[in-house]
mmCIF file of C-alpha atoms in Angstrom:
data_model
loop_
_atom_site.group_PDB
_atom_site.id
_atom_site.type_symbol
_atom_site.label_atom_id
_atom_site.label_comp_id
_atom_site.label_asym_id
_atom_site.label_seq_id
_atom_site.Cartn_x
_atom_site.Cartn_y
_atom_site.Cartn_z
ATOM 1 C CA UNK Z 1487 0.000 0.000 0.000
ATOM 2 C CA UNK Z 1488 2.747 2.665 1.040
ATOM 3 C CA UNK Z 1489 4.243 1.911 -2.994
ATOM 4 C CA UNK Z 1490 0.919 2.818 -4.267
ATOM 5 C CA UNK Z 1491 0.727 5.818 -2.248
ATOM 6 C CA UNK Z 1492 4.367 6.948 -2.819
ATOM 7 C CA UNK Z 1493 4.231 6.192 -6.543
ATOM 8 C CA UNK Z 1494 0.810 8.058 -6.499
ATOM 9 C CA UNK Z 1495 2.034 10.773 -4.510
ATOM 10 C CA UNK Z 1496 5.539 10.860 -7.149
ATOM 11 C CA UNK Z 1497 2.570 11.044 -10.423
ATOM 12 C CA UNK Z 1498 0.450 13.789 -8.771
ATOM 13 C CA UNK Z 1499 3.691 15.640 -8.577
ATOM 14 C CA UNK Z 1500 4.667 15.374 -11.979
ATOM 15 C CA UNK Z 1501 1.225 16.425 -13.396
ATOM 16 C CA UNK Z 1502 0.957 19.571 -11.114
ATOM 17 C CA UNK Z 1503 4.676 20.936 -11.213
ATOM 18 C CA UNK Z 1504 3.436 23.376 -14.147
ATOM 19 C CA UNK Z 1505 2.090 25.517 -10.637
ATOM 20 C CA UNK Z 1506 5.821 25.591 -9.476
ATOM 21 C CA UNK Z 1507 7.046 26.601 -12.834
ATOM 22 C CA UNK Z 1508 4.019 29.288 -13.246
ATOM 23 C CA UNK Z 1509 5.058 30.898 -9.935
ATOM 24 C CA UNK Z 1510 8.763 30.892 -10.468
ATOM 25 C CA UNK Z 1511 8.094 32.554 -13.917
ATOM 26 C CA UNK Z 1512 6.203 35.500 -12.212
ATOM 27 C CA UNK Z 1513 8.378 36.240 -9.808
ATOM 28 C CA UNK Z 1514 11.200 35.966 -11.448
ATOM 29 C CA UNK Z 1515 10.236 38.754 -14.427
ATOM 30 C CA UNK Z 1516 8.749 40.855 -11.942
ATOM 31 C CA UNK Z 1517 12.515 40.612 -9.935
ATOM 32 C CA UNK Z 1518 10.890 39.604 -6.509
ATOM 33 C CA UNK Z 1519 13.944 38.302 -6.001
ATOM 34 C CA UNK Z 1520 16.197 41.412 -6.927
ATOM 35 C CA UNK Z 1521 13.639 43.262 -4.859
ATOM 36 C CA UNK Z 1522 14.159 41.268 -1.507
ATOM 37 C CA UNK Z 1523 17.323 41.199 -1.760
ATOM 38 C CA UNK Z 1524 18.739 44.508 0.327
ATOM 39 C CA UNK Z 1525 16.364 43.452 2.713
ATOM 40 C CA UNK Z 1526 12.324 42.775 4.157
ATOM 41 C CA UNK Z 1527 9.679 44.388 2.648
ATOM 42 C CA UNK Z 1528 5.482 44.727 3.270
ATOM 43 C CA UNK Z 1529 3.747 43.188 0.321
ATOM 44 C CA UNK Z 1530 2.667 47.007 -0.536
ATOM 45 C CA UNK Z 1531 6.164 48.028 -0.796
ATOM 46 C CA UNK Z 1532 7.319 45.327 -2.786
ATOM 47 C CA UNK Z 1533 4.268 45.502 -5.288
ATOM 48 C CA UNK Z 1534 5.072 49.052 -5.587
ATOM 49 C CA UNK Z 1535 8.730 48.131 -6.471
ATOM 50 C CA UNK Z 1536 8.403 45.698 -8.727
ATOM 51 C CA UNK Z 1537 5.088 47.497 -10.493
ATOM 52 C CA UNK Z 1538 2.467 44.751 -9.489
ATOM 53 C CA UNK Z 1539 -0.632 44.491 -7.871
ATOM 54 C CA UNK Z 1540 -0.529 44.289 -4.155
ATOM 55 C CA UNK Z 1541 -3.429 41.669 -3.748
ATOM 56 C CA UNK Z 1542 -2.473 39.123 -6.591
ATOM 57 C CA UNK Z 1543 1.247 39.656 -5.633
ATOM 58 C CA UNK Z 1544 0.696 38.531 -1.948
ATOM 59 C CA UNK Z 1545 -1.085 34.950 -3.641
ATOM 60 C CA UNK Z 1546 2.527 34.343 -5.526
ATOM 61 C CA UNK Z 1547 4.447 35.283 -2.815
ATOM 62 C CA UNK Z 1548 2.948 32.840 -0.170
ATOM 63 C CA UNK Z 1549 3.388 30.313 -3.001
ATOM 64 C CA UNK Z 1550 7.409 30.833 -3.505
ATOM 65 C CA UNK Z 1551 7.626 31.156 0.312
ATOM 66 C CA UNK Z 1552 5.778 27.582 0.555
ATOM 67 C CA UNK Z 1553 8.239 26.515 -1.914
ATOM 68 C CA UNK Z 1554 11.426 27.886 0.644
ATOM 69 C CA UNK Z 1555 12.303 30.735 -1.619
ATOM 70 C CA UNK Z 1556 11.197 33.560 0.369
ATOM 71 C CA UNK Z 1557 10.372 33.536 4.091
ATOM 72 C CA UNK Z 1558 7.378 35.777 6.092
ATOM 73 C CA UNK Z 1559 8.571 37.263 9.261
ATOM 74 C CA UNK Z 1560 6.102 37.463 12.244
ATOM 75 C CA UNK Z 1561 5.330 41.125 11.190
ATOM 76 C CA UNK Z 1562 3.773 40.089 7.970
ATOM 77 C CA UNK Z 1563 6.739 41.465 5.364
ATOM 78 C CA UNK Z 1564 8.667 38.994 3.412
ATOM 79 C CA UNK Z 1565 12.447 38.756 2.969
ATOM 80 C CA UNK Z 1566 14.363 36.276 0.624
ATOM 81 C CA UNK Z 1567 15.774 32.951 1.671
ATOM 82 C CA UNK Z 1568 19.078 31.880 1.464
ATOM 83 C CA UNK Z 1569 17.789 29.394 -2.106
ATOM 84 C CA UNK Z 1570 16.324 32.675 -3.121
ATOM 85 C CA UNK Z 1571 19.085 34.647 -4.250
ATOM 86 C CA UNK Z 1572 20.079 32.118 -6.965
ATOM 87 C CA UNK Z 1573 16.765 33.330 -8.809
ATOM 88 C CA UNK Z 1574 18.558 36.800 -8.771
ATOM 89 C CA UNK Z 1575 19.014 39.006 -11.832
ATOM 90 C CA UNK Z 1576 22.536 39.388 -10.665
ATOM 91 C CA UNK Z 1577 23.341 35.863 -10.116
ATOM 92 C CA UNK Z 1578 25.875 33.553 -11.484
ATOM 93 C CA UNK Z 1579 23.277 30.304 -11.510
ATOM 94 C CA UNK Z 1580 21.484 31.647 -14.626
ATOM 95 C CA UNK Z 1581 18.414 30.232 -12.748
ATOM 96 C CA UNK Z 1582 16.367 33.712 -13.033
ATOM 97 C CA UNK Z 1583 16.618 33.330 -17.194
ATOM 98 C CA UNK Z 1584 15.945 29.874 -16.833
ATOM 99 C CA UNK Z 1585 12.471 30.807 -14.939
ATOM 100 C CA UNK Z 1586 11.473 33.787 -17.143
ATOM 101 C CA UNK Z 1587 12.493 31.695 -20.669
ATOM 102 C CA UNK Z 1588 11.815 28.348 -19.674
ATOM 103 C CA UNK Z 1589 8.136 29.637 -17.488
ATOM 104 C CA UNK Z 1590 6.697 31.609 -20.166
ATOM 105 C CA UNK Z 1591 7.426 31.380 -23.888
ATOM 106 C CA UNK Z 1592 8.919 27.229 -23.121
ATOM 107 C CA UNK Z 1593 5.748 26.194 -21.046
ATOM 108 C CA UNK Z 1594 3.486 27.447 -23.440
ATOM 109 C CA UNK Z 1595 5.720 25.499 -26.717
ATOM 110 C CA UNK Z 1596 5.084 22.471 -24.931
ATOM 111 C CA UNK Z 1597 1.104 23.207 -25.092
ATOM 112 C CA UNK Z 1598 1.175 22.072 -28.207
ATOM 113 C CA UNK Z 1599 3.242 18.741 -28.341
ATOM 114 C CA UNK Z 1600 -0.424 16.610 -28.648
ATOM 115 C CA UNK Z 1601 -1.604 18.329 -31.836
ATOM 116 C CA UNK Z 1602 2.387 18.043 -33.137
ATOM 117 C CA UNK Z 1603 2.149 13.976 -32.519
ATOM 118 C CA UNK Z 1604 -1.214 13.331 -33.361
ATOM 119 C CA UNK Z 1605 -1.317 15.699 -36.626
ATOM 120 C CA UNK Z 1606 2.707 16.426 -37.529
ATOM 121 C CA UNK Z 1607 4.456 20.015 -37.367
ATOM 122 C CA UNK Z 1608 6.332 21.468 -34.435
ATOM 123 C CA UNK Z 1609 4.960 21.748 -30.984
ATOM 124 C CA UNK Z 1610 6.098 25.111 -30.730
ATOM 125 C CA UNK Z 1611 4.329 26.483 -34.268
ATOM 126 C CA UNK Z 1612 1.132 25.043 -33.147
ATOM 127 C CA UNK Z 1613 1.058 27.121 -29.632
ATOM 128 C CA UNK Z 1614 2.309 29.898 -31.210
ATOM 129 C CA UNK Z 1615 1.550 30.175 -35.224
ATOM 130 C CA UNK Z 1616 4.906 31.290 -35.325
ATOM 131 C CA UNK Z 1617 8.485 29.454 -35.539
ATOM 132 C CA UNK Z 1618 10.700 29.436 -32.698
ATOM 133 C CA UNK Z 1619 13.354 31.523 -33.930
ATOM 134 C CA UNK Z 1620 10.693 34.216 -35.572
ATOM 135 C CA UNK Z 1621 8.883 34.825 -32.416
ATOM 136 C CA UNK Z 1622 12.155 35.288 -30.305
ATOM 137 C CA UNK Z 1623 12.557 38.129 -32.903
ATOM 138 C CA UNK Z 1624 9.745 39.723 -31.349
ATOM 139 C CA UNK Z 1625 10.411 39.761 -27.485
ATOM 140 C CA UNK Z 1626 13.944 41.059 -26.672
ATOM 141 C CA UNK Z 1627 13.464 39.876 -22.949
ATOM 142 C CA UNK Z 1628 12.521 36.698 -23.922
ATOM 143 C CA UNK Z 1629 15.499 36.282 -25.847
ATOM 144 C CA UNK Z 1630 17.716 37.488 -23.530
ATOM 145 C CA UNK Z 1631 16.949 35.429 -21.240
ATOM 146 C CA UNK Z 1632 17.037 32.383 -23.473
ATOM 147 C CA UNK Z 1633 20.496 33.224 -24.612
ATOM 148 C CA UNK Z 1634 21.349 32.970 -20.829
ATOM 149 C CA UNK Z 1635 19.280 29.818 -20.480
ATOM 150 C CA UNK Z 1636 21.642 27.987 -23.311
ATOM 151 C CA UNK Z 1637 24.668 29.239 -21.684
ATOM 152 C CA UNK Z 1638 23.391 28.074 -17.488
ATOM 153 C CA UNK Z 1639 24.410 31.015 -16.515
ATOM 154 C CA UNK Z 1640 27.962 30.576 -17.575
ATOM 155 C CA UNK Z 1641 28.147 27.230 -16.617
ATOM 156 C CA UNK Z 1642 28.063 25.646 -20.033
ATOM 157 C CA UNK Z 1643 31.724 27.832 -20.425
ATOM 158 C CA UNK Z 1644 33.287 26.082 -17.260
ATOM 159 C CA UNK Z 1645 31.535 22.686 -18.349
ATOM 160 C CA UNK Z 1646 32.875 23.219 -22.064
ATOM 161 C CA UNK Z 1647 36.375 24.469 -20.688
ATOM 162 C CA UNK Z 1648 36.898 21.698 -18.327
ATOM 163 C CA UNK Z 1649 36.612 18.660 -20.777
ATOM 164 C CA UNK Z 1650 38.240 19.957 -23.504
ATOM 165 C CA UNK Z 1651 41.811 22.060 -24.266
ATOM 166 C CA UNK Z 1652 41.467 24.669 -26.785
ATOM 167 C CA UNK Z 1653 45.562 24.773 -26.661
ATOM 168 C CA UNK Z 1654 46.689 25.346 -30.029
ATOM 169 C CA UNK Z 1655 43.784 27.148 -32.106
ATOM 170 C CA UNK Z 1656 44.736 30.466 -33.638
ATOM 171 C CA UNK Z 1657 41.152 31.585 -34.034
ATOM 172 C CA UNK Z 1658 38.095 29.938 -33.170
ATOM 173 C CA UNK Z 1659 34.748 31.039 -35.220
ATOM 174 C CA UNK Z 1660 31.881 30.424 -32.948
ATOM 175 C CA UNK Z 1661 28.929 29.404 -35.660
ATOM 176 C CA UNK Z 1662 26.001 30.520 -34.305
ATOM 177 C CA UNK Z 1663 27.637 32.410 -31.169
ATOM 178 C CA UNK Z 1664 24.627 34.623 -30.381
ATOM 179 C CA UNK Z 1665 25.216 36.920 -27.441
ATOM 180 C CA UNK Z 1666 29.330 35.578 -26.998
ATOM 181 C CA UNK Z 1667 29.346 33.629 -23.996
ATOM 182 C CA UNK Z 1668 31.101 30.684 -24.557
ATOM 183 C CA UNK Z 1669 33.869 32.820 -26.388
ATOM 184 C CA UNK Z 1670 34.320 35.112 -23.908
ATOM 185 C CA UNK Z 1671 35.110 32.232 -21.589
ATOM 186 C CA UNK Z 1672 37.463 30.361 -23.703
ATOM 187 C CA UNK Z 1673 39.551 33.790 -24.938
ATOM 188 C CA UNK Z 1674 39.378 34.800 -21.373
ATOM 189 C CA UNK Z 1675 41.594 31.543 -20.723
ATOM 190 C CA UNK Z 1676 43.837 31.647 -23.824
ATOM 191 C CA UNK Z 1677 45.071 34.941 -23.741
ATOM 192 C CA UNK Z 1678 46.756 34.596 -27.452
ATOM 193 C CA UNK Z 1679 43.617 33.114 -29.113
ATOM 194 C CA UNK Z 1680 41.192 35.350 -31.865
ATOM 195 C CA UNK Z 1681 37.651 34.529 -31.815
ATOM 196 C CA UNK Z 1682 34.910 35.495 -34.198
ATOM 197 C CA UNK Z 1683 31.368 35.245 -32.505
ATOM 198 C CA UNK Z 1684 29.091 34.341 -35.962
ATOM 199 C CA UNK Z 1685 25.295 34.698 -35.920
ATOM 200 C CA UNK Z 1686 22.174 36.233 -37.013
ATOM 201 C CA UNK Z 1687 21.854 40.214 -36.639
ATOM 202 C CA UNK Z 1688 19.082 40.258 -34.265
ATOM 203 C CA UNK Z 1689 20.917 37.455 -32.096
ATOM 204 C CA UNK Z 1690 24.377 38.727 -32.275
ATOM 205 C CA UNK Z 1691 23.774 42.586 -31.277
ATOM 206 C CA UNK Z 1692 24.245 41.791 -27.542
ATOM 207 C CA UNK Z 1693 27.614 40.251 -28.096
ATOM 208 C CA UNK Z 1694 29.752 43.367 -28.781
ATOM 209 C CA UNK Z 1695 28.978 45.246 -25.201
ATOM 210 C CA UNK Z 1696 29.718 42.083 -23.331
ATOM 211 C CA UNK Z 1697 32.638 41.197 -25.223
ATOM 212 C CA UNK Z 1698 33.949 44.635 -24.849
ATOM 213 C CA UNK Z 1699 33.292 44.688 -21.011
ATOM 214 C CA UNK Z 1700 34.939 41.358 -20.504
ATOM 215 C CA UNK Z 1701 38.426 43.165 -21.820
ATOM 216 C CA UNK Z 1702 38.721 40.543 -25.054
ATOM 217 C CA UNK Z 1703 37.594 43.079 -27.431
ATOM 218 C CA UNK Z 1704 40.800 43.067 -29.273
ATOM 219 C CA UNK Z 1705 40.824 39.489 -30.282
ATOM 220 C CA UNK Z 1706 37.251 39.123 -30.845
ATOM 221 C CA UNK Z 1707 35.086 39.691 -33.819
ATOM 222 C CA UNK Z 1708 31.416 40.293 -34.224
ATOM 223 C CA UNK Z 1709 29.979 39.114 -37.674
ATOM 224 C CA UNK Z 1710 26.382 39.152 -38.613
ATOM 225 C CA UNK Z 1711 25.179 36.600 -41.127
ATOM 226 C CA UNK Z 1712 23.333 33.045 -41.892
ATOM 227 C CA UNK Z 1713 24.658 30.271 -41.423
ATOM 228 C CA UNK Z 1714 22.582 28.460 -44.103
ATOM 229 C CA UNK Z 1715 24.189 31.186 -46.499
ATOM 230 C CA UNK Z 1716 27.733 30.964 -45.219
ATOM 231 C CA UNK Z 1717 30.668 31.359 -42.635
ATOM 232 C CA UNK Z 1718 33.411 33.100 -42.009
ATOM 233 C CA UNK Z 1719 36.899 31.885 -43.427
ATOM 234 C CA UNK Z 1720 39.805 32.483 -41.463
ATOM 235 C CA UNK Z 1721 39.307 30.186 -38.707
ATOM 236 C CA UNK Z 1722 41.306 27.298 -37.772
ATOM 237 C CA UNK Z 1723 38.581 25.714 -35.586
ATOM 238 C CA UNK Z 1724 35.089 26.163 -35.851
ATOM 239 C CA UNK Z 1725 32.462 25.408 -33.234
ATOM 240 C CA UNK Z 1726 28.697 24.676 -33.314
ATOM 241 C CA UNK Z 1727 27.443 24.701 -29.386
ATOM 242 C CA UNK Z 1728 24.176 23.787 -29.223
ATOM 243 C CA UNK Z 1729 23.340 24.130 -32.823
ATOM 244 C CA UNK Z 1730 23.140 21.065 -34.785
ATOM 245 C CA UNK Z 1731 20.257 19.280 -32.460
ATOM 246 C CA UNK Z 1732 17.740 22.166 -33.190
ATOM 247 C CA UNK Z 1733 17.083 21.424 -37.093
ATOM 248 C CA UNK Z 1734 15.738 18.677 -39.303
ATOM 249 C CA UNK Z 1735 18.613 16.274 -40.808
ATOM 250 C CA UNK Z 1736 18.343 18.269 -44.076
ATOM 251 C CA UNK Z 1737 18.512 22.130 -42.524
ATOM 252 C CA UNK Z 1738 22.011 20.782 -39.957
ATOM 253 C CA UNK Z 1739 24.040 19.062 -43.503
ATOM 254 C CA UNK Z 1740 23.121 22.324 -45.283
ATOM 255 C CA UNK Z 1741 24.881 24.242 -41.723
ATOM 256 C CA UNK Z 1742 27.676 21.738 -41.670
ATOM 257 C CA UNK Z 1743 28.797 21.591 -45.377
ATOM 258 C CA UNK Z 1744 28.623 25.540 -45.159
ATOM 259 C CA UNK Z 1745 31.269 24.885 -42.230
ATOM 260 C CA UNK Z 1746 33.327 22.524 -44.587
ATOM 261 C CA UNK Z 1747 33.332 25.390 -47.591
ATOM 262 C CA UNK Z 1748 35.184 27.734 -44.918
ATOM 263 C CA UNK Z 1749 37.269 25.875 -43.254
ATOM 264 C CA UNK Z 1750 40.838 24.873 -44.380
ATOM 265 C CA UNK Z 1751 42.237 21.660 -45.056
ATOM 266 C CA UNK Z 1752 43.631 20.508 -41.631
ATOM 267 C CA UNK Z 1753 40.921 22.598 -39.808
ATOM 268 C CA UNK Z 1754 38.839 21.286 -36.630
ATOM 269 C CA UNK Z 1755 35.037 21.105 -36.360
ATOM 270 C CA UNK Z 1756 33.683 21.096 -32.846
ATOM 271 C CA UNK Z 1757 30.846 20.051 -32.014
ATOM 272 C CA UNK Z 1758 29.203 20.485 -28.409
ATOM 273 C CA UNK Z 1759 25.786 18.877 -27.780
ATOM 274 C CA UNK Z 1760 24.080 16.360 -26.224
ATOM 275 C CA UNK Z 1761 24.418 12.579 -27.400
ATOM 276 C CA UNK Z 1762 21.621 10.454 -26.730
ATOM 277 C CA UNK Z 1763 22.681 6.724 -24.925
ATOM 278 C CA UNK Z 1764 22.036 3.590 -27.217
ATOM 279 C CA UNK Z 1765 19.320 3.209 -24.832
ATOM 280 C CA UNK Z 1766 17.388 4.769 -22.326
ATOM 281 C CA UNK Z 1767 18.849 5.089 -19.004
ATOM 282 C CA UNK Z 1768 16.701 6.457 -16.217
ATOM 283 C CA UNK Z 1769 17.699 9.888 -15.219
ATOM 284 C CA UNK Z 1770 19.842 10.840 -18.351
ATOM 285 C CA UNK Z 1771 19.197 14.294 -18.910
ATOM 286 C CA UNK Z 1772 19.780 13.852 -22.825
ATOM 287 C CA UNK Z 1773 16.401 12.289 -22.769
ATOM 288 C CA UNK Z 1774 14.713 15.365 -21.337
ATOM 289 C CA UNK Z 1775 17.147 16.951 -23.764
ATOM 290 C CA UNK Z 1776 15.403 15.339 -27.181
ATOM 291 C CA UNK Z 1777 12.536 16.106 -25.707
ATOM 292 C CA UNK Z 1778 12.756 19.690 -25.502
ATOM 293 C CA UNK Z 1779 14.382 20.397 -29.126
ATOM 294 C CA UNK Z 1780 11.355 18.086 -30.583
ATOM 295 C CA UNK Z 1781 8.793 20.521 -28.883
ATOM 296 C CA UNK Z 1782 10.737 23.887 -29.955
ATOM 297 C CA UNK Z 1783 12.208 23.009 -33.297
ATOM 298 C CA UNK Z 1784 11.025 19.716 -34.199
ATOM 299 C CA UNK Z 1785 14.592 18.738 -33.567
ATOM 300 C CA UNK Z 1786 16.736 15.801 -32.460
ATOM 301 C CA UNK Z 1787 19.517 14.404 -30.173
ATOM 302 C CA UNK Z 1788 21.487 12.107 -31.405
ATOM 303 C CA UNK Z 1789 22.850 8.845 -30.554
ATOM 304 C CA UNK Z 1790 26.679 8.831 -31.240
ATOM 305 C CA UNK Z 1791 26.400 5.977 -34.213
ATOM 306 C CA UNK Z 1792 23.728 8.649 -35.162
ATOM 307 C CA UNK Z 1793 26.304 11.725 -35.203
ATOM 308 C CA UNK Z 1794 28.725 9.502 -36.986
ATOM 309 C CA UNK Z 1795 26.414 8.861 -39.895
ATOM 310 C CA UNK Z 1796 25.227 12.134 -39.790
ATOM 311 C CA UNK Z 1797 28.857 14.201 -39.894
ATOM 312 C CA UNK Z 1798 30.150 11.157 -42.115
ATOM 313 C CA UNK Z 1799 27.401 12.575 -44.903
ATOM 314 C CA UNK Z 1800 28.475 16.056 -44.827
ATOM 315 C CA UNK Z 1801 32.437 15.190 -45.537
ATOM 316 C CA UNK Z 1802 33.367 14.954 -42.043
ATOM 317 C CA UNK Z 1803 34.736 12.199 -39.297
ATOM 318 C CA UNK Z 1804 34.708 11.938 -35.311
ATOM 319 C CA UNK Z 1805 38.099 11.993 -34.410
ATOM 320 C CA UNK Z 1806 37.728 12.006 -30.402
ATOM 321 C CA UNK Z 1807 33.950 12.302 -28.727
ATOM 322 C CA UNK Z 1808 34.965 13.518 -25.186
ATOM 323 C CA UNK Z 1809 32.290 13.309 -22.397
ATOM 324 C CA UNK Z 1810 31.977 16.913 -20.470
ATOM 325 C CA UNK Z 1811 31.447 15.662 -16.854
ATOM 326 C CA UNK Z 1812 29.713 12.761 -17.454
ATOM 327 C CA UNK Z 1813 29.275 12.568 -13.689
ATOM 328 C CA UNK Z 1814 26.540 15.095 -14.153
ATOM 329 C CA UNK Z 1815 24.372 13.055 -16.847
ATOM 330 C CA UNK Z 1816 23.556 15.644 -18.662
ATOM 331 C CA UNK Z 1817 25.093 13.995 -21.858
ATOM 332 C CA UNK Z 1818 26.864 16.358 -23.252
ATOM 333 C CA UNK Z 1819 29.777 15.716 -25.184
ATOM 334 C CA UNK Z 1820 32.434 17.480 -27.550
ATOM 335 C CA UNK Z 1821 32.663 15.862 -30.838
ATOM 336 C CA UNK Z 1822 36.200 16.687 -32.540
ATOM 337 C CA UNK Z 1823 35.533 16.302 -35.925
ATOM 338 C CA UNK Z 1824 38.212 16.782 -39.410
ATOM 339 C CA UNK Z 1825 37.394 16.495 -42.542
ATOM 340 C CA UNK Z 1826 36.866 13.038 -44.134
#
């Protein structure tokens, strides 16, 4: 009886954690968090700072201080747990882009995953009428905090830098950079390494002010373009983080043999993604992982004998796949690739 209850218990959980992500979302755009911060404040005082309503306010502010975010003194004001402060604006975790991205424009993608396996199309184009990449056009905070989201808050750098040694490359050309993150980190550790941060116009504006404030601004580039259409030469290594796993087989050969046309002869392709086990394994975060790129981008993670195949038909070959903590089980890997 006590499995039925804990296994029913574990289910009722999983169906009603869209309340947990609802209320983190909230808070999190209207910077509760940032607000608490300095110190306690009356629920009037903090809707008045973050430009809410007092009344509705004080309902999703019990409900992040059930949750052991936020704590309620004896005189009624609220003040922000020690947990708290990683949902900060300001803080390393990336958690507060997480909430805003993954609460609000993610939640809603995943709306329509029924009508995209019963019917066809893309979860995200059926909640939305729009693709993924057209409506991030739209909302600048949105995308923002998605850029942040893809990078955990810096901790896809130090998870990058730690399983693999960029020793050696001249300049890397980060294909599909966006707002220069994971450059920023890896120039910031090879101090005689060029970078050129490579994207779309829209997704690439943010990457000049940060790369100028993190002091690398004299070995890295900021070039606007498609990477359907083409990619910078000049590069003696060129990564795609994240990129290949968002588009159908056809759309990531047309990105990789654009890759191949730039890069010279004895030239490395990178390739830093999730790879799918051969089978399931119970918590494998990969699996979550091809779960979430289905319902955005009708994508796909990919098995390793999968990436082989793949990589093999657009002229190139897996020379080392090295796991990046694999303690973690997140999956993700770097695939050094050469041409075939």
């Amino acid at each position: 009886m006590d499995l039925q209850k804990n296994a029913y218990e574990a289910i009722a959980g999983m169906i009603t954690g869209y309340r947990q992500t609802a209320l983190l979302h909230v808070a999190a755009r209207l910077k509760v968090f940032d607000a608490l911060k300095p110190g306690p404040l009356a629920i009037d005082e903090l809707a008045r700072q973050v430009g809410a309503l007092t009344a509705p306010l004080h309902v999703i502010l019990r409900g992040v201080t059930n949750l052991g975010l936020v704590n309620e003194l004896e005189d009624g004001r609220f003040t922000l747990a020690p947990p708290g402060e990683l949902l900060c604006s300001t803080a390393a975790s990336g958690l507060h882009g997480m909430a805003v991205y993954m609460g609000g424009l993610s939640a809603k993608a995943y709306t329509g995953l029924y009508a995209a396996v019963r019917d066809g199309g893309i979860a995200f184009d059926h909640a939305y009428g729009v693709g993924f990449y057209e409506h991030l056009k739209t909302d600048p905070e949105i995308n923002d905090a998605y850029n942040k989201t893809l990078a955990f808050g810096g901790a896809a750098a130090m998870l990058l830098l730690s399983g693999y040694d960029f020793a050696g490359i001249k300049t890397l050309v980060d294909v599909g950079g966006a707002d220069g993150t994971l450059a920023i980190a890896i120039l910031q550790k090879h101090k005689a390494m060029h970078a050129i941060v490579f994207d779309k116009p829209e997704f690439v504006q943010a990457a000049a002010p940060q790369i100028r404030a993190a002091g690398v601004g004299d070995r890295c580039t900021v070039a606007p373009g498609d990477f359907f259409e083409g990619v910078p030469r000049g590069g003696d290594a060129y990564m795609l983080a994240r990129i290949i796993t968002n588009w159908s087989e056809a759309r990531a050969l047309q990105i990789l043999a654009k890759c191949r046309e730039a890069m010279p002869a004895d030239g490395k392709l990178l390739i830093m993604e999730q790879v799918l086990p051969e089978r399931v394994e119970k918590g494998n975060l990969a699996i979550e992982g091809d779960l979430n790129v289905f319902a955005h981008l009708g994508g796909h993670v990919r098995t390793l004998a999968e990436f082989g195949e793949l990589l093999g038909r657009a002229g190139f070959k897996i020379v080392r796949p090295i796991p990046l903590a694999p303690v973690l089980r997140r999956g993700f890997h770097v695939l050094e690739c050469t041409l075939a």
